[in-house]
PDB file of C-alpha atoms in Angstrom:
ATOM      1  CA  MET A  30      -0.006  -0.011   0.034  1.00 92.00           C
ATOM      2  CA  SER A  31       1.350   3.438  -0.918  1.00 96.00           C
ATOM      3  CA  PHE A  32       1.626   6.377   1.470  1.00 97.00           C
ATOM      4  CA  GLN A  33      -1.370   8.180  -0.364  1.00 97.00           C
ATOM      5  CA  GLN A  34      -3.398   4.929  -0.071  1.00 97.00           C
ATOM      6  CA  ALA A  35      -2.721   4.541   3.547  1.00 97.00           C
ATOM      7  CA  PHE A  36      -3.543   8.277   4.181  1.00 97.00           C
ATOM      8  CA  THR A  37      -6.898   7.783   2.243  1.00 96.00           C
ATOM      9  CA  THR A  38      -7.741   4.693   4.184  1.00 96.00           C
ATOM     10  CA  LEU A  39      -6.937   6.332   7.595  1.00 96.00           C
ATOM     11  CA  LEU A  40      -9.039   9.402   6.805  1.00 95.00           C
ATOM     12  CA  SER A  41     -11.844   7.393   5.447  1.00 93.00           C
ATOM     13  CA  LEU A  42     -12.247   5.769   8.972  1.00 94.00           C
ATOM     14  CA  ALA A  43     -11.527   8.814  11.063  1.00 94.00           C
ATOM     15  CA  PRO A  44     -14.180  10.943  12.708  1.00 94.00           C
ATOM     16  CA  GLY A  45     -14.964  13.885  10.664  1.00 88.00           C
ATOM     17  CA  PRO A  46     -13.789  17.336  11.143  1.00 86.00           C
ATOM     18  CA  VAL A  47     -16.964  18.387  12.858  1.00 87.00           C
ATOM     19  CA  PHE A  48     -15.791  16.343  15.840  1.00 93.00           C
ATOM     20  CA  PRO A  49     -12.279  17.834  16.463  1.00 94.00           C
ATOM     21  CA  ARG A  50     -11.532  16.266  19.781  1.00 96.00           C
ATOM     22  CA  ALA A  51     -12.683  12.750  18.625  1.00 97.00           C
ATOM     23  CA  ARG A  52     -10.718  13.171  15.464  1.00 96.00           C
ATOM     24  CA  GLN A  53      -7.579  14.149  17.206  1.00 95.00           C
ATOM     25  CA  LEU A  54      -7.579  11.196  19.567  1.00 96.00           C
ATOM     26  CA  TYR A  55      -8.231   8.891  16.528  1.00 96.00           C
ATOM     27  CA  LEU A  56      -5.283  10.266  14.556  1.00 96.00           C
ATOM     28  CA  ARG A  57      -2.971  10.062  17.611  1.00 95.00           C
ATOM     29  CA  LYS A  58      -3.962   6.490  18.211  1.00 95.00           C
ATOM     30  CA  TYR A  59      -4.232   4.852  14.740  1.00 95.00           C
ATOM     31  CA  PRO A  60      -1.206   4.836  12.373  1.00 96.00           C
ATOM     32  CA  LEU A  61      -1.206   4.924   8.590  1.00 97.00           C
ATOM     33  CA  GLU A  62       0.059   1.365   8.747  1.00 94.00           C
ATOM     34  CA  GLY A  63      -3.366   0.267  10.010  1.00 87.00           C
ATOM     35  CA  ALA A  64      -4.325  -1.950  12.950  1.00 71.00           C
ATOM     36  CA  PRO A  65      -1.391  -4.042  14.286  1.00 61.00           C
ATOM     37  CA  GLU A  66      -2.709  -7.341  12.684  1.00 57.00           C
ATOM     38  CA  ARG A  67      -2.689  -5.636   9.225  1.00 58.00           C
ATOM     39  CA  GLN A  68       0.942  -4.420   9.491  1.00 57.00           C
ATOM     40  CA  GLU A  69       3.805  -5.816   7.647  1.00 58.00           C
ATOM     41  CA  SER A  70       5.742  -8.480   9.589  1.00 55.00           C
ATOM     42  CA  SER A  71       9.346  -7.234   9.087  1.00 53.00           C
ATOM     43  CA  ALA A  72      11.349  -6.101  12.124  1.00 49.00           C
ATOM     44  CA  VAL A  73      11.923  -2.691  10.727  1.00 52.00           C
ATOM     45  CA  ALA A  74       8.175  -2.162   9.900  1.00 57.00           C
ATOM     46  CA  ASN A  75       7.195  -3.420  13.386  1.00 79.00           C
ATOM     47  CA  ARG A  76       9.534  -0.919  15.052  1.00 92.00           C
ATOM     48  CA  PHE A  77       8.028   2.220  13.572  1.00 96.00           C
ATOM     49  CA  ARG A  78       4.522   3.706  13.088  1.00 96.00           C
ATOM     50  CA  THR A  79       3.484   6.767  11.074  1.00 97.00           C
ATOM     51  CA  PHE A  80       0.816   9.185  12.235  1.00 98.00           C
ATOM     52  CA  LEU A  81      -0.896  12.222  10.836  1.00 98.00           C
ATOM     53  CA  LEU A  82       0.352  15.188  12.889  1.00 97.00           C
ATOM     54  CA  GLN A  83      -1.019  18.321  11.036  1.00 96.00           C
ATOM     55  CA  GLU A  84      -3.651  18.684   8.399  1.00 96.00           C
ATOM     56  CA  GLU A  85      -5.306  21.490   6.418  1.00 96.00           C
ATOM     57  CA  ILE A  86      -9.043  21.152   5.846  1.00 92.00           C
ATOM     58  CA  GLN A  87     -10.844  22.958   3.187  1.00 92.00           C
ATOM     59  CA  GLU A  88     -14.377  22.828   1.804  1.00 86.00           C
ATOM     60  CA  GLY A  89     -15.490  24.016  -1.574  1.00 82.00           C
ATOM     61  CA  SER A  90     -18.889  25.480  -2.327  1.00 82.00           C
ATOM     62  CA  ASP A  91     -19.695  22.323  -4.164  1.00 84.00           C
ATOM     63  CA  GLY A  92     -19.629  20.267  -0.843  1.00 82.00           C
ATOM     64  CA  LEU A  93     -16.393  18.687  -1.748  1.00 86.00           C
ATOM     65  CA  TYR A  94     -14.006  18.743   1.150  1.00 86.00           C
ATOM     66  CA  ARG A  95     -10.274  18.399   1.028  1.00 92.00           C
ATOM     67  CA  VAL A  96      -7.789  17.375   3.664  1.00 94.00           C
ATOM     68  CA  ARG A  97      -4.127  17.880   3.006  1.00 96.00           C
ATOM     69  CA  GLY A  98      -1.662  16.155   5.342  1.00 97.00           C
ATOM     70  CA  LEU A  99       1.112  18.601   6.033  1.00 96.00           C
ATOM     71  CA  ARG A 100       3.213  17.076   8.924  1.00 98.00           C
ATOM     72  CA  PHE A 101       3.493  13.496   9.972  1.00 98.00           C
ATOM     73  CA  ALA A 102       5.074  11.812  12.779  1.00 98.00           C
ATOM     74  CA  VAL A 103       7.139   8.634  12.704  1.00 98.00           C
ATOM     75  CA  VAL A 104       7.181   6.873  16.023  1.00 97.00           C
ATOM     76  CA  HIS A 105       9.782   4.478  17.279  1.00 97.00           C
ATOM     77  CA  TRP A 106       7.186   2.288  18.785  1.00 94.00           C
ATOM     78  CA  GLN A 107       7.462   1.979  22.513  1.00 92.00           C
ATOM     79  CA  ALA A 108      11.110   2.555  22.453  1.00 95.00           C
ATOM     80  CA  PRO A 109      13.664   5.286  23.243  1.00 94.00           C
ATOM     81  CA  GLN A 110      14.969   7.793  20.757  1.00 95.00           C
ATOM     82  CA  THR A 111      17.086   6.466  17.964  1.00 95.00           C
ATOM     83  CA  ASN A 112      19.082   8.161  15.429  1.00 95.00           C
ATOM     84  CA  PRO A 113      17.706  10.062  12.327  1.00 97.00           C
ATOM     85  CA  ALA A 114      19.043   7.439   9.823  1.00 97.00           C
ATOM     86  CA  ASP A 115      16.770   4.785  11.564  1.00 97.00           C
ATOM     87  CA  TYR A 116      13.662   6.989  10.844  1.00 97.00           C
ATOM     88  CA  LEU A 117      14.822   7.899   7.299  1.00 98.00           C
ATOM     89  CA  THR A 118      15.313   4.088   6.435  1.00 96.00           C
ATOM     90  CA  PHE A 119      11.960   3.145   7.655  1.00 96.00           C
ATOM     91  CA  LEU A 120      10.413   6.133   5.654  1.00 97.00           C
ATOM     92  CA  ARG A 121      12.252   5.170   2.507  1.00 97.00           C
ATOM     93  CA  GLU A 122      11.675   1.308   2.643  1.00 95.00           C
ATOM     94  CA  ARG A 123       8.013   1.550   3.798  1.00 95.00           C
ATOM     95  CA  TRP A 124       6.677   4.628   2.113  1.00 97.00           C
ATOM     96  CA  ASP A 125       9.284   5.453  -0.498  1.00 97.00           C
ATOM     97  CA  LEU A 126       9.720   8.972   1.188  1.00 98.00           C
ATOM     98  CA  GLN A 127      12.800  10.835   1.668  1.00 97.00           C
ATOM     99  CA  PRO A 128      12.043  13.943   3.726  1.00 98.00           C
ATOM    100  CA  ASP A 129      14.633  16.536   4.073  1.00 97.00           C
ATOM    101  CA  ASP A 130      13.126  18.069   7.293  1.00 98.00           C
ATOM    102  CA  LEU A 131      13.090  15.205   9.704  1.00 98.00           C
ATOM    103  CA  SER A 132      13.155  16.664  13.201  1.00 98.00           C
ATOM    104  CA  LEU A 133      13.764  14.456  16.361  1.00 98.00           C
ATOM    105  CA  GLN A 134      11.267  15.363  19.139  1.00 97.00           C
ATOM    106  CA  PRO A 135      12.189  15.594  22.831  1.00 95.00           C
ATOM    107  CA  GLU A 136       8.913  14.264  24.269  1.00 95.00           C
ATOM    108  CA  SER A 137       7.172  10.795  23.968  1.00 95.00           C
ATOM    109  CA  TRP A 138       4.426  10.309  21.569  1.00 96.00           C
ATOM    110  CA  PHE A 139       0.811  10.167  22.632  1.00 93.00           C
ATOM    111  CA  ARG A 140       0.202   7.909  25.687  1.00 90.00           C
ATOM    112  CA  ASN A 141       3.891   7.105  25.956  1.00 87.00           C
ATOM    113  CA  GLY A 142       3.866   5.446  22.398  1.00 90.00           C
ATOM    114  CA  GLY A 143       7.568   6.029  22.188  1.00 95.00           C
ATOM    115  CA  ALA A 144      10.257   8.524  20.818  1.00 97.00           C
ATOM    116  CA  TRP A 145       9.310  10.181  17.547  1.00 98.00           C
ATOM    117  CA  ALA A 146      10.399  12.639  14.815  1.00 98.00           C
ATOM    118  CA  SER A 147       8.248  14.863  12.730  1.00 98.00           C
ATOM    119  CA  PHE A 148       8.573  15.339   8.974  1.00 98.00           C
ATOM    120  CA  SER A 149       6.730  16.981   6.014  1.00 98.00           C
ATOM    121  CA  ALA A 150       4.946  14.977   3.286  1.00 97.00           C
ATOM    122  CA  MET A 151       2.126  15.762   1.016  1.00 93.00           C
ATOM    123  CA  ALA A 152      -1.048  13.536   0.940  1.00 96.00           C
ATOM    124  CA  VAL A 153      -4.506  14.573  -0.131  1.00 96.00           C
ATOM    125  CA  TYR A 154      -8.041  13.046   0.818  1.00 95.00           C
ATOM    126  CA  GLU A 155     -11.161  14.374  -0.936  1.00 91.00           C
ATOM    127  CA  ARG A 156     -14.742  13.588  -0.103  1.00 87.00           C
ATOM    128  CA  HIS A 157     -18.212  14.992  -0.645  1.00 80.00           C
ATOM    129  CA  GLY A 158     -19.347  16.128   2.822  1.00 65.00           C
ATOM    130  CA  GLY A 159     -22.786  17.199   4.080  1.00 52.00           C
ATOM    131  CA  GLY A 160     -23.829  20.603   5.091  1.00 43.00           C
ATOM    132  CA  GLU A 161     -22.875  20.127   8.728  1.00 42.00           C
ATOM    133  CA  LEU A 162     -19.239  20.426   7.750  1.00 41.00           C
ATOM    134  CA  ARG A 163     -19.855  23.818   5.958  1.00 35.00           C
ATOM    135  CA  MET A 164     -21.855  25.106   8.937  1.00 34.00           C
ATOM    136  CA  SER A 165     -19.440  24.150  11.696  1.00 35.00           C
ATOM    137  CA  LEU A 166     -16.144  25.106   9.846  1.00 36.00           C
ATOM    138  CA  GLY A 167     -17.393  28.198   8.190  1.00 35.00           C
ATOM    139  CA  GLY A 168     -16.220  26.972   4.789  1.00 38.00           C
ATOM    140  CA  GLY A 169     -12.571  26.006   5.690  1.00 40.00           C
ATOM    141  CA  GLN A 170     -10.244  25.543   8.662  1.00 41.00           C
ATOM    142  CA  SER A 171      -6.645  24.809   9.290  1.00 43.00           C
ATOM    143  CA  SER A 172      -6.046  22.612  12.216  1.00 45.00           C
ATOM    144  CA  ASN A 173      -2.793  21.659  14.028  1.00 50.00           C
ATOM    145  CA  ASN A 174      -3.429  18.119  15.090  1.00 50.00           C
TER     146      ASN A 174
END
């Protein structure tokens, strides 16, 4: 599964933008790799998980809403901080990504999930939404999840 496909799958299952707290909790708990039983079995793949960290949400007048993934987290799952090369190897092998802005983070990931690093990548999810999105977001919103 490609990075874009994983992003689309994750967002198709996530609570909508009209539920910001539930959405944030979901995106901190569930990685792009999917549920643990669906993840690849290689040692490198099991050491790391990828999460959506920052998104931009836009809604057009036609009811189509677009979510752009702006920043992501790669978590050294339930383990201490490692070196940038380990994160980059995982991102290259798993997602075919080579971010040039990988940044190690000092705090542990959500609920002591492990050490992590952030990086930028582009992924887009589009969906026709109902009027409730338009009313609650006023036509567009940028959120820092």
